[in-house]
Amino acid sequence: MHTESAARPAGYPWRMPAGWWLKNPRYTLYMLRELSAVFAALWVVLFLLQLPKLAEGPAGRAQWLQEVTSPGWIVFSLVAFVFVLYHAWTAFTATGTLVYLRLGKTATPAAAINGSMLVAWAAATIVIGIILLAPLFGIVR
Amino acid sequence: MRYKIDTIEPLWWGLFMAGAGVAGLFLPIHILVSGLMIPLGIVPREAEANWFATLFTHPIIKLYLLVLVSLPLFHWAHRFRYFLFDLGLHGGRMPIAVLCYGAAIVGTLWAIYTLIRL
């Protein structure tokens, strides 16, 4: 009886005006946030491209140091760092809105979920930071 | 009339969300250390290079590095696909999807190959 209303309209003509994301700063920030994924992916690819040299003895390590000290890598890393921080902050402060988590009969408040994400982020950063900077902390020589 | 259920989309979405988590939780500190602190000489460069050579060739750390590289690629693939739609690119949905997810799969295979040889 209601078959017609249940059908998806064929070729639903969804169209936004060109440059819609430039008309409102919030939309622009949304698109920049979407773009952050490009910088995250490009950074891990370049990071992995540099890695093999580290395993090629003292000469390889010297070459690795030469590559990571190039201005291009530093500038790109700085830009990627800003984008990734923006991605992390917006993702973790929106998790409470995205995730519905019920403990017993009450729903966990969004602020509590966001808070745990930020705590997890801080914890991961500290643990990885200590491991990566072990020589600095005198854990390894 | 029944809707056609998209059965593969949840898989891409799941990988996208996992990648969002990895890119947010783990990437900032890696970029800070490997992209800024070591290059700018804020930490001793030679000591770090020696340490990284030991650390990143360890089998468990290699497995971690595979996750660190692969999931942000799938995160990019899914997000970039919708980024193009948002920009108004509506034609060629299937080729765009194949290119995006295909690149993430190829990137993952390349990461496995690179890390095994390390």
PDB file of C-alpha atoms in Angstrom:
ATOM      1  CA  MET A   1       0.000   0.000   0.000  1.00  0.00           C
ATOM      2  CA  HIS A   2       2.792   2.366   0.926  1.00  0.00           C
ATOM      3  CA  THR A   3       5.295   0.981  -1.532  1.00  0.00           C
ATOM      4  CA  GLU A   4       5.685   4.299  -3.318  1.00  0.00           C
ATOM      5  CA  SER A   5       6.485   6.300  -0.205  1.00  0.00           C
ATOM      6  CA  ALA A   6       8.976   3.668   0.946  1.00  0.00           C
ATOM      7  CA  ALA A   7      11.007   3.871  -2.229  1.00  0.00           C
ATOM      8  CA  ARG A   8      14.090   6.075  -2.252  1.00  0.00           C
ATOM      9  CA  PRO A   9      13.557   8.927  -4.731  1.00  0.00           C
ATOM     10  CA  ALA A  10      15.573   7.978  -7.802  1.00  0.00           C
ATOM     11  CA  GLY A  11      18.667  10.162  -8.187  1.00  0.00           C
ATOM     12  CA  TYR A  12      17.876  12.447  -5.287  1.00  0.00           C
ATOM     13  CA  PRO A  13      19.171  15.777  -6.552  1.00  0.00           C
ATOM     14  CA  TRP A  14      21.297  16.829  -3.592  1.00  0.00           C
ATOM     15  CA  ARG A  15      23.208  19.908  -4.570  1.00  0.00           C
ATOM     16  CA  MET A  16      24.986  22.510  -2.495  1.00  0.00           C
ATOM     17  CA  PRO A  17      25.937  25.846  -4.024  1.00  0.00           C
ATOM     18  CA  ALA A  18      29.581  25.940  -5.092  1.00  0.00           C
ATOM     19  CA  GLY A  19      31.796  27.317  -2.346  1.00  0.00           C
ATOM     20  CA  TRP A  20      29.114  26.773   0.349  1.00  0.00           C
ATOM     21  CA  TRP A  21      31.859  26.024   2.842  1.00  0.00           C
ATOM     22  CA  LEU A  22      33.356  29.499   2.412  1.00  0.00           C
ATOM     23  CA  LYS A  23      30.163  31.297   3.372  1.00  0.00           C
ATOM     24  CA  ASN A  24      30.242  30.476   7.064  1.00  0.00           C
ATOM     25  CA  PRO A  25      33.408  30.235   9.204  1.00  0.00           C
ATOM     26  CA  ARG A  26      32.011  27.118  10.899  1.00  0.00           C
ATOM     27  CA  TYR A  27      31.612  25.389   7.555  1.00  0.00           C
ATOM     28  CA  THR A  28      35.146  26.408   6.608  1.00  0.00           C
ATOM     29  CA  LEU A  29      36.472  24.929   9.863  1.00  0.00           C
ATOM     30  CA  TYR A  30      34.485  21.753   9.151  1.00  0.00           C
ATOM     31  CA  MET A  31      36.137  21.396   5.749  1.00  0.00           C
ATOM     32  CA  LEU A  32      39.595  22.111   7.230  1.00  0.00           C
ATOM     33  CA  ARG A  33      38.877  19.386   9.771  1.00  0.00           C
ATOM     34  CA  GLU A  34      38.016  17.005   6.925  1.00  0.00           C
ATOM     35  CA  LEU A  35      41.267  18.025   5.224  1.00  0.00           C
ATOM     36  CA  SER A  36      43.251  17.105   8.357  1.00  0.00           C
ATOM     37  CA  ALA A  37      43.071  13.449   7.265  1.00  0.00           C
ATOM     38  CA  VAL A  38      45.211  14.287   4.206  1.00  0.00           C
ATOM     39  CA  PHE A  39      48.008  15.660   6.396  1.00  0.00           C
ATOM     40  CA  ALA A  40      47.819  12.751   8.852  1.00  0.00           C
ATOM     41  CA  ALA A  41      48.067  10.193   6.022  1.00  0.00           C
ATOM     42  CA  LEU A  42      50.830  12.042   4.182  1.00  0.00           C
ATOM     43  CA  TRP A  43      52.854  12.381   7.370  1.00  0.00           C
ATOM     44  CA  VAL A  44      52.759   8.652   8.213  1.00  0.00           C
ATOM     45  CA  VAL A  45      53.698   7.788   4.607  1.00  0.00           C
ATOM     46  CA  LEU A  46      56.738  10.114   4.656  1.00  0.00           C
ATOM     47  CA  PHE A  47      57.657   8.877   8.141  1.00  0.00           C
ATOM     48  CA  LEU A  48      57.653   5.268   6.896  1.00  0.00           C
ATOM     49  CA  LEU A  49      59.634   6.225   3.775  1.00  0.00           C
ATOM     50  CA  GLN A  50      62.430   7.562   6.017  1.00  0.00           C
ATOM     51  CA  LEU A  51      62.491   4.573   8.396  1.00  0.00           C
ATOM     52  CA  PRO A  52      64.532   1.981   6.395  1.00  0.00           C
ATOM     53  CA  LYS A  53      67.634   4.204   6.572  1.00  0.00           C
ATOM     54  CA  LEU A  54      67.636   3.887  10.369  1.00  0.00           C
ATOM     55  CA  ALA A  55      68.350   0.168  10.014  1.00  0.00           C
ATOM     56  CA  GLU A  56      71.327   0.701   7.669  1.00  0.00           C
ATOM     57  CA  GLY A  57      74.058   1.273  10.242  1.00  0.00           C
ATOM     58  CA  PRO A  58      75.843   4.538  11.131  1.00  0.00           C
ATOM     59  CA  ALA A  59      75.865   5.821   7.508  1.00  0.00           C
ATOM     60  CA  GLY A  60      72.134   5.159   7.182  1.00  0.00           C
ATOM     61  CA  ARG A  61      71.403   6.885  10.473  1.00  0.00           C
ATOM     62  CA  ALA A  62      73.414   9.927   9.348  1.00  0.00           C
ATOM     63  CA  GLN A  63      71.360  10.003   6.143  1.00  0.00           C
ATOM     64  CA  TRP A  64      68.143   9.696   8.180  1.00  0.00           C
ATOM     65  CA  LEU A  65      69.222  12.669  10.308  1.00  0.00           C
ATOM     66  CA  GLN A  66      69.989  14.651   7.177  1.00  0.00           C
ATOM     67  CA  GLU A  67      66.500  13.922   5.827  1.00  0.00           C
ATOM     68  CA  VAL A  68      64.597  14.794   9.000  1.00  0.00           C
ATOM     69  CA  THR A  69      66.538  18.022   9.476  1.00  0.00           C
ATOM     70  CA  SER A  70      65.535  19.311   6.028  1.00  0.00           C
ATOM     71  CA  PRO A  71      63.429  22.520   6.207  1.00  0.00           C
ATOM     72  CA  GLY A  72      60.723  20.900   4.052  1.00  0.00           C
ATOM     73  CA  TRP A  73      60.175  18.087   6.546  1.00  0.00           C
ATOM     74  CA  ILE A  74      60.118  20.477   9.501  1.00  0.00           C
ATOM     75  CA  VAL A  75      57.637  22.891   7.887  1.00  0.00           C
ATOM     76  CA  PHE A  76      55.416  20.047   6.677  1.00  0.00           C
ATOM     77  CA  SER A  77      55.534  18.429  10.134  1.00  0.00           C
ATOM     78  CA  LEU A  78      54.552  21.713  11.764  1.00  0.00           C
ATOM     79  CA  VAL A  79      51.532  22.094   9.459  1.00  0.00           C
ATOM     80  CA  ALA A  80      50.588  18.422   9.931  1.00  0.00           C
ATOM     81  CA  PHE A  81      50.971  18.834  13.716  1.00  0.00           C
ATOM     82  CA  VAL A  82      48.484  21.724  13.792  1.00  0.00           C
ATOM     83  CA  PHE A  83      45.988  19.790  11.623  1.00  0.00           C
ATOM     84  CA  VAL A  84      46.319  16.606  13.687  1.00  0.00           C
ATOM     85  CA  LEU A  85      45.870  18.533  16.949  1.00  0.00           C
ATOM     86  CA  TYR A  86      42.717  20.115  15.515  1.00  0.00           C
ATOM     87  CA  HIS A  87      41.466  16.698  14.423  1.00  0.00           C
ATOM     88  CA  ALA A  88      42.178  15.193  17.856  1.00  0.00           C
ATOM     89  CA  TRP A  89      40.588  18.020  19.819  1.00  0.00           C
ATOM     90  CA  THR A  90      37.422  18.139  17.689  1.00  0.00           C
ATOM     91  CA  ALA A  91      37.140  14.333  17.593  1.00  0.00           C
ATOM     92  CA  PHE A  92      37.580  13.777  21.322  1.00  0.00           C
ATOM     93  CA  THR A  93      35.321  16.635  22.392  1.00  0.00           C
ATOM     94  CA  ALA A  94      32.585  15.316  20.072  1.00  0.00           C
ATOM     95  CA  THR A  95      32.772  11.669  21.182  1.00  0.00           C
ATOM     96  CA  GLY A  96      30.201  12.237  23.919  1.00  0.00           C
ATOM     97  CA  THR A  97      27.721  13.440  21.323  1.00  0.00           C
ATOM     98  CA  LEU A  98      28.465  10.499  19.017  1.00  0.00           C
ATOM     99  CA  VAL A  99      28.546   7.656  21.516  1.00  0.00           C
ATOM    100  CA  TYR A 100      25.598   6.603  23.642  1.00  0.00           C
ATOM    101  CA  LEU A 101      26.926   4.677  26.626  1.00  0.00           C
ATOM    102  CA  ARG A 102      24.562   3.418  29.299  1.00  0.00           C
ATOM    103  CA  LEU A 103      25.838   2.356  32.693  1.00  0.00           C
ATOM    104  CA  GLY A 104      23.034   0.606  34.555  1.00  0.00           C
ATOM    105  CA  LYS A 105      19.909   2.654  33.974  1.00  0.00           C
ATOM    106  CA  THR A 106      21.510   6.018  33.362  1.00  0.00           C
ATOM    107  CA  ALA A 107      23.193   7.295  30.236  1.00  0.00           C
ATOM    108  CA  THR A 108      26.783   8.390  30.754  1.00  0.00           C
ATOM    109  CA  PRO A 109      26.924  12.202  30.431  1.00  0.00           C
ATOM    110  CA  ALA A 110      28.595  13.415  27.231  1.00  0.00           C
ATOM    111  CA  ALA A 111      31.056  15.454  29.279  1.00  0.00           C
ATOM    112  CA  ALA A 112      32.243  12.299  31.076  1.00  0.00           C
ATOM    113  CA  ILE A 113      32.857  10.495  27.767  1.00  0.00           C
ATOM    114  CA  ASN A 114      34.677  13.499  26.318  1.00  0.00           C
ATOM    115  CA  GLY A 115      36.685  13.773  29.522  1.00  0.00           C
ATOM    116  CA  SER A 116      37.781  10.122  29.344  1.00  0.00           C
ATOM    117  CA  MET A 117      38.845  10.589  25.721  1.00  0.00           C
ATOM    118  CA  LEU A 118      40.974  13.594  26.666  1.00  0.00           C
ATOM    119  CA  VAL A 119      42.486  11.656  29.588  1.00  0.00           C
ATOM    120  CA  ALA A 120      43.232   8.721  27.230  1.00  0.00           C
ATOM    121  CA  TRP A 121      44.845  11.159  24.788  1.00  0.00           C
ATOM    122  CA  ALA A 122      47.031  12.648  27.532  1.00  0.00           C
ATOM    123  CA  ALA A 123      47.988   9.183  28.810  1.00  0.00           C
ATOM    124  CA  ALA A 124      48.889   7.903  25.319  1.00  0.00           C
ATOM    125  CA  THR A 125      50.919  11.053  24.649  1.00  0.00           C
ATOM    126  CA  ILE A 126      52.880  10.709  27.899  1.00  0.00           C
ATOM    127  CA  VAL A 127      53.574   6.969  27.480  1.00  0.00           C
ATOM    128  CA  ILE A 128      54.611   7.243  23.804  1.00  0.00           C
ATOM    129  CA  GLY A 129      56.556  10.419  24.561  1.00  0.00           C
ATOM    130  CA  ILE A 130      58.573   8.717  27.304  1.00  0.00           C
ATOM    131  CA  ILE A 131      59.312   5.730  25.037  1.00  0.00           C
ATOM    132  CA  LEU A 132      60.325   7.880  22.044  1.00  0.00           C
ATOM    133  CA  LEU A 133      62.430  10.195  24.203  1.00  0.00           C
ATOM    134  CA  ALA A 134      63.959   7.434  26.348  1.00  0.00           C
ATOM    135  CA  PRO A 135      67.550   8.691  25.795  1.00  0.00           C
ATOM    136  CA  LEU A 136      66.515  12.123  27.088  1.00  0.00           C
ATOM    137  CA  PHE A 137      65.143  10.600  30.293  1.00  0.00           C
ATOM    138  CA  GLY A 138      68.254   8.462  30.706  1.00  0.00           C
ATOM    139  CA  ILE A 139      66.282   5.221  30.257  1.00  0.00           C
ATOM    140  CA  VAL A 140      68.572   4.158  27.419  1.00  0.00           C
ATOM    141  CA  ARG A 141      71.888   5.511  26.272  1.00  0.00           C
TER     142      ARG A 141
ATOM    143  CA  MET B   1      10.038  -2.022  -2.597  1.00  0.00           C
ATOM    144  CA  ARG B   2      13.078  -2.655  -0.429  1.00  0.00           C
ATOM    145  CA  TYR B   3      16.105  -0.515   0.157  1.00  0.00           C
ATOM    146  CA  LYS B   4      19.361  -1.860  -1.165  1.00  0.00           C
ATOM    147  CA  ILE B   5      21.485  -2.385   1.918  1.00  0.00           C
ATOM    148  CA  ASP B   6      25.085  -1.261   1.581  1.00  0.00           C
ATOM    149  CA  THR B   7      26.960  -4.119   3.266  1.00  0.00           C
ATOM    150  CA  ILE B   8      30.548  -2.909   2.777  1.00  0.00           C
ATOM    151  CA  GLU B   9      30.085   0.659   4.037  1.00  0.00           C
ATOM    152  CA  PRO B  10      30.131  -0.326   7.759  1.00  0.00           C
ATOM    153  CA  LEU B  11      33.555  -1.910   7.227  1.00  0.00           C
ATOM    154  CA  TRP B  12      35.003   1.287   5.719  1.00  0.00           C
ATOM    155  CA  TRP B  13      33.300   3.341   8.414  1.00  0.00           C
ATOM    156  CA  GLY B  14      34.718   1.115  11.143  1.00  0.00           C
ATOM    157  CA  LEU B  15      38.239   1.443   9.729  1.00  0.00           C
ATOM    158  CA  PHE B  16      37.649   5.198   9.410  1.00  0.00           C
ATOM    159  CA  MET B  17      36.698   5.518  13.072  1.00  0.00           C
ATOM    160  CA  ALA B  18      39.601   3.335  14.196  1.00  0.00           C
ATOM    161  CA  GLY B  19      41.883   5.527  12.097  1.00  0.00           C
ATOM    162  CA  ALA B  20      40.381   8.658  13.618  1.00  0.00           C
ATOM    163  CA  GLY B  21      41.284   7.296  17.047  1.00  0.00           C
ATOM    164  CA  VAL B  22      44.850   6.360  16.079  1.00  0.00           C
ATOM    165  CA  ALA B  23      45.459   9.673  14.274  1.00  0.00           C
ATOM    166  CA  GLY B  24      44.150  11.589  17.278  1.00  0.00           C
ATOM    167  CA  LEU B  25      45.598   9.571  20.167  1.00  0.00           C
ATOM    168  CA  PHE B  26      49.019   8.558  18.812  1.00  0.00           C
ATOM    169  CA  LEU B  27      49.999  10.816  15.915  1.00  0.00           C
ATOM    170  CA  PRO B  28      50.459  14.219  17.608  1.00  0.00           C
ATOM    171  CA  ILE B  29      53.281  13.021  19.878  1.00  0.00           C
ATOM    172  CA  HIS B  30      54.987  11.188  16.976  1.00  0.00           C
ATOM    173  CA  ILE B  31      54.875  14.329  14.828  1.00  0.00           C
ATOM    174  CA  LEU B  32      56.089  16.436  17.745  1.00  0.00           C
ATOM    175  CA  VAL B  33      59.100  14.166  18.395  1.00  0.00           C
ATOM    176  CA  SER B  34      60.064  12.944  14.882  1.00  0.00           C
ATOM    177  CA  GLY B  35      58.941  16.005  12.957  1.00  0.00           C
ATOM    178  CA  LEU B  36      59.894  18.850  15.265  1.00  0.00           C
ATOM    179  CA  MET B  37      61.902  18.016  18.416  1.00  0.00           C
ATOM    180  CA  ILE B  38      64.575  15.848  16.760  1.00  0.00           C
ATOM    181  CA  PRO B  39      64.874  17.928  13.554  1.00  0.00           C
ATOM    182  CA  LEU B  40      65.125  21.189  15.501  1.00  0.00           C
ATOM    183  CA  GLY B  41      67.725  19.702  17.863  1.00  0.00           C
ATOM    184  CA  ILE B  42      65.568  20.214  20.975  1.00  0.00           C
ATOM    185  CA  VAL B  43      66.585  16.655  21.947  1.00  0.00           C
ATOM    186  CA  PRO B  44      69.995  15.022  21.252  1.00  0.00           C
ATOM    187  CA  ARG B  45      69.740  13.963  17.582  1.00  0.00           C
ATOM    188  CA  GLU B  46      72.370  11.195  17.426  1.00  0.00           C
ATOM    189  CA  ALA B  47      71.143   9.537  20.609  1.00  0.00           C
ATOM    190  CA  GLU B  48      67.589   9.580  19.263  1.00  0.00           C
ATOM    191  CA  ALA B  49      68.635   8.149  15.873  1.00  0.00           C
ATOM    192  CA  ASN B  50      70.476   5.317  17.639  1.00  0.00           C
ATOM    193  CA  TRP B  51      67.499   4.655  19.914  1.00  0.00           C
ATOM    194  CA  PHE B  52      64.999   4.742  17.041  1.00  0.00           C
ATOM    195  CA  ALA B  53      67.138   2.235  15.119  1.00  0.00           C
ATOM    196  CA  THR B  54      66.799  -0.174  18.056  1.00  0.00           C
ATOM    197  CA  LEU B  55      63.181   0.660  18.914  1.00  0.00           C
ATOM    198  CA  PHE B  56      61.627   0.591  15.432  1.00  0.00           C
ATOM    199  CA  THR B  57      63.222  -2.719  14.440  1.00  0.00           C
ATOM    200  CA  HIS B  58      61.658  -4.530  17.394  1.00  0.00           C
ATOM    201  CA  PRO B  59      58.897  -6.939  16.198  1.00  0.00           C
ATOM    202  CA  ILE B  60      56.214  -5.645  18.608  1.00  0.00           C
ATOM    203  CA  ILE B  61      57.009  -2.014  17.770  1.00  0.00           C
ATOM    204  CA  LYS B  62      56.829  -2.922  14.049  1.00  0.00           C
ATOM    205  CA  LEU B  63      53.307  -4.223  14.631  1.00  0.00           C
ATOM    206  CA  TYR B  64      52.462  -0.948  16.372  1.00  0.00           C
ATOM    207  CA  LEU B  65      53.974   1.019  13.468  1.00  0.00           C
ATOM    208  CA  LEU B  66      51.812  -0.944  11.029  1.00  0.00           C
ATOM    209  CA  VAL B  67      48.719   0.201  12.953  1.00  0.00           C
ATOM    210  CA  LEU B  68      50.118   3.749  13.158  1.00  0.00           C
ATOM    211  CA  VAL B  69      50.558   3.909   9.371  1.00  0.00           C
ATOM    212  CA  SER B  70      47.702   1.767   8.058  1.00  0.00           C
ATOM    213  CA  LEU B  71      44.702   3.041  10.013  1.00  0.00           C
ATOM    214  CA  PRO B  72      45.281   6.749   9.241  1.00  0.00           C
ATOM    215  CA  LEU B  73      45.379   5.700   5.558  1.00  0.00           C
ATOM    216  CA  PHE B  74      41.898   4.159   5.829  1.00  0.00           C
ATOM    217  CA  HIS B  75      40.836   7.194   7.848  1.00  0.00           C
ATOM    218  CA  TRP B  76      42.033   9.396   4.959  1.00  0.00           C
ATOM    219  CA  ALA B  77      40.381   7.204   2.299  1.00  0.00           C
ATOM    220  CA  HIS B  78      36.911   7.451   3.815  1.00  0.00           C
ATOM    221  CA  ARG B  79      37.112  11.090   4.842  1.00  0.00           C
ATOM    222  CA  PHE B  80      38.642  12.259   1.552  1.00  0.00           C
ATOM    223  CA  ARG B  81      35.903  10.466  -0.402  1.00  0.00           C
ATOM    224  CA  TYR B  82      33.252  12.473   1.445  1.00  0.00           C
ATOM    225  CA  PHE B  83      35.397  15.605   1.268  1.00  0.00           C
ATOM    226  CA  LEU B  84      35.188  15.369  -2.537  1.00  0.00           C
ATOM    227  CA  PHE B  85      31.399  14.921  -2.370  1.00  0.00           C
ATOM    228  CA  ASP B  86      31.197  17.945  -0.053  1.00  0.00           C
ATOM    229  CA  LEU B  87      33.149  19.972  -2.592  1.00  0.00           C
ATOM    230  CA  GLY B  88      30.440  19.114  -5.111  1.00  0.00           C
ATOM    231  CA  LEU B  89      32.075  16.251  -6.993  1.00  0.00           C
ATOM    232  CA  HIS B  90      29.141  13.919  -7.551  1.00  0.00           C
ATOM    233  CA  GLY B  91      30.182  12.014 -10.639  1.00  0.00           C
ATOM    234  CA  GLY B  92      32.335   8.882 -10.619  1.00  0.00           C
ATOM    235  CA  ARG B  93      31.456   7.746  -7.120  1.00  0.00           C
ATOM    236  CA  MET B  94      32.594   4.183  -7.699  1.00  0.00           C
ATOM    237  CA  PRO B  95      35.982   5.051  -9.293  1.00  0.00           C
ATOM    238  CA  ILE B  96      36.665   7.538  -6.467  1.00  0.00           C
ATOM    239  CA  ALA B  97      35.814   4.905  -3.845  1.00  0.00           C
ATOM    240  CA  VAL B  98      38.034   2.315  -5.556  1.00  0.00           C
ATOM    241  CA  LEU B  99      40.919   4.813  -5.791  1.00  0.00           C
ATOM    242  CA  CYS B 100      40.628   5.938  -2.158  1.00  0.00           C
ATOM    243  CA  TYR B 101      40.212   2.560  -0.459  1.00  0.00           C
ATOM    244  CA  GLY B 102      42.542   0.964  -3.023  1.00  0.00           C
ATOM    245  CA  ALA B 103      45.273   3.448  -2.099  1.00  0.00           C
ATOM    246  CA  ALA B 104      44.797   2.633   1.593  1.00  0.00           C
ATOM    247  CA  ILE B 105      45.029  -1.110   0.892  1.00  0.00           C
ATOM    248  CA  VAL B 106      48.135  -0.698  -1.296  1.00  0.00           C
ATOM    249  CA  GLY B 107      49.651   1.595   1.364  1.00  0.00           C
ATOM    250  CA  THR B 108      49.023  -1.039   4.031  1.00  0.00           C
ATOM    251  CA  LEU B 109      50.663  -3.764   1.921  1.00  0.00           C
ATOM    252  CA  TRP B 110      53.631  -1.455   1.293  1.00  0.00           C
ATOM    253  CA  ALA B 111      53.857  -0.769   5.038  1.00  0.00           C
ATOM    254  CA  ILE B 112      53.880  -4.510   5.799  1.00  0.00           C
ATOM    255  CA  TYR B 113      56.633  -5.064   3.185  1.00  0.00           C
ATOM    256  CA  THR B 114      58.711  -2.123   4.473  1.00  0.00           C
ATOM    257  CA  LEU B 115      58.384  -3.078   8.139  1.00  0.00           C
ATOM    258  CA  ILE B 116      59.218  -6.761   7.555  1.00  0.00           C
ATOM    259  CA  ARG B 117      62.420  -5.771   5.743  1.00  0.00           C
ATOM    260  CA  LEU B 118      63.405  -3.303   8.453  1.00  0.00           C
TER     261      LEU B 118
END
